[in-house]
Amino acid sequence: MRRGFRWFGYIIVAVMGGLFALSGFSLSGSIEGLVGFAGLLAVGVLFVLAGFETPLTRRFGWHRILGLGFAMMGVVNLLTVLFSWADGGLLYAVATLSLAGLFAFMGFDIARDGPHFDIDPDETV
């Protein structure tokens, strides 16, 4: 499972890099775009980091870094709905807030090695 999250992180970083290249290497369009780009790039980096055995993962545990990535994904979703509250309508806001809550719960439960997600904190690469 740990390797799978590493590859998921690679995909997120590649998609963010592709979108950055398609935008003409410019993030000056809006603060919402910058926050979303930087947040999802950080999520991808955290997922990749959780997939490797590093001093950071040995010290804190890979599952805590993975949980931080999921919690950060929830924060990015929350900021997305706050920035575009008037644009998307109520259904979009409710769906995005629900997704943000789900990601935050997943991150918290994975980081504390809770009972809801079967993550083995002692799993090796």
CSV table of C-alpha atoms in Angstrom, one decimal, residues 44-100:
chain,number,residue,atom,x,y,z
A,44,GLY,CA,1.8,15.2,-4.0
A,45,VAL,CA,5.2,15.7,-2.4
A,46,LEU,CA,4.0,14.4,1.0
A,47,PHE,CA,2.5,11.3,-0.7
A,48,VAL,CA,5.8,10.7,-2.5
A,49,LEU,CA,7.8,11.3,0.7
A,50,ALA,CA,5.6,8.8,2.6
A,51,GLY,CA,6.5,6.1,0.1
A,52,PHE,CA,10.2,6.2,0.8
A,53,GLU,CA,12.3,5.3,3.8
A,54,THR,CA,13.9,8.6,4.9
A,55,PRO,CA,15.0,10.0,8.2
A,56,LEU,CA,11.8,12.0,8.3
A,57,THR,CA,9.6,8.9,7.8
A,58,ARG,CA,11.6,7.0,10.4
A,59,ARG,CA,11.3,9.7,12.9
A,60,PHE,CA,7.5,10.5,12.5
A,61,GLY,CA,6.2,7.4,10.8
A,62,TRP,CA,5.2,7.2,7.2
A,63,HIS,CA,1.6,6.9,8.0
A,64,ARG,CA,1.7,10.3,9.8
A,65,ILE,CA,3.2,12.0,6.7
A,66,LEU,CA,0.5,10.3,4.6
A,67,GLY,CA,-2.2,11.5,7.0
A,68,LEU,CA,-0.8,15.0,6.8
A,69,GLY,CA,-1.1,14.8,3.0
A,70,PHE,CA,-4.8,13.8,3.2
A,71,ALA,CA,-5.5,16.5,5.8
A,72,MET,CA,-3.8,19.0,3.5
A,73,MET,CA,-6.0,17.8,0.6
A,74,GLY,CA,-9.0,18.6,2.8
A,75,VAL,CA,-7.7,22.1,3.5
A,76,VAL,CA,-7.2,22.7,-0.2
A,77,ASN,CA,-10.7,21.6,-0.9
A,78,LEU,CA,-12.0,23.8,1.9
A,79,LEU,CA,-10.1,26.8,0.5
A,80,THR,CA,-11.4,26.0,-3.0
A,81,VAL,CA,-15.0,26.3,-1.8
A,82,LEU,CA,-14.3,29.4,0.2
A,83,PHE,CA,-12.7,31.1,-2.8
A,84,SER,CA,-15.5,30.2,-5.2
A,85,TRP,CA,-18.6,30.1,-3.0
A,86,ALA,CA,-20.6,32.4,-5.2
A,87,ASP,CA,-19.5,30.8,-8.5
A,88,GLY,CA,-20.5,27.2,-8.1
A,89,GLY,CA,-23.8,27.3,-6.3
A,90,LEU,CA,-25.0,25.5,-3.2
A,91,LEU,CA,-24.7,22.0,-4.5
A,92,TYR,CA,-21.1,22.5,-5.4
A,93,ALA,CA,-20.4,24.1,-2.0
A,94,VAL,CA,-22.0,21.2,-0.1
A,95,ALA,CA,-20.3,18.5,-2.2
A,96,THR,CA,-16.9,20.2,-1.8
A,97,LEU,CA,-17.3,20.8,1.9
A,98,SER,CA,-18.3,17.1,2.3
A,99,LEU,CA,-15.2,16.0,0.4
A,100,ALA,CA,-13.0,18.4,2.5
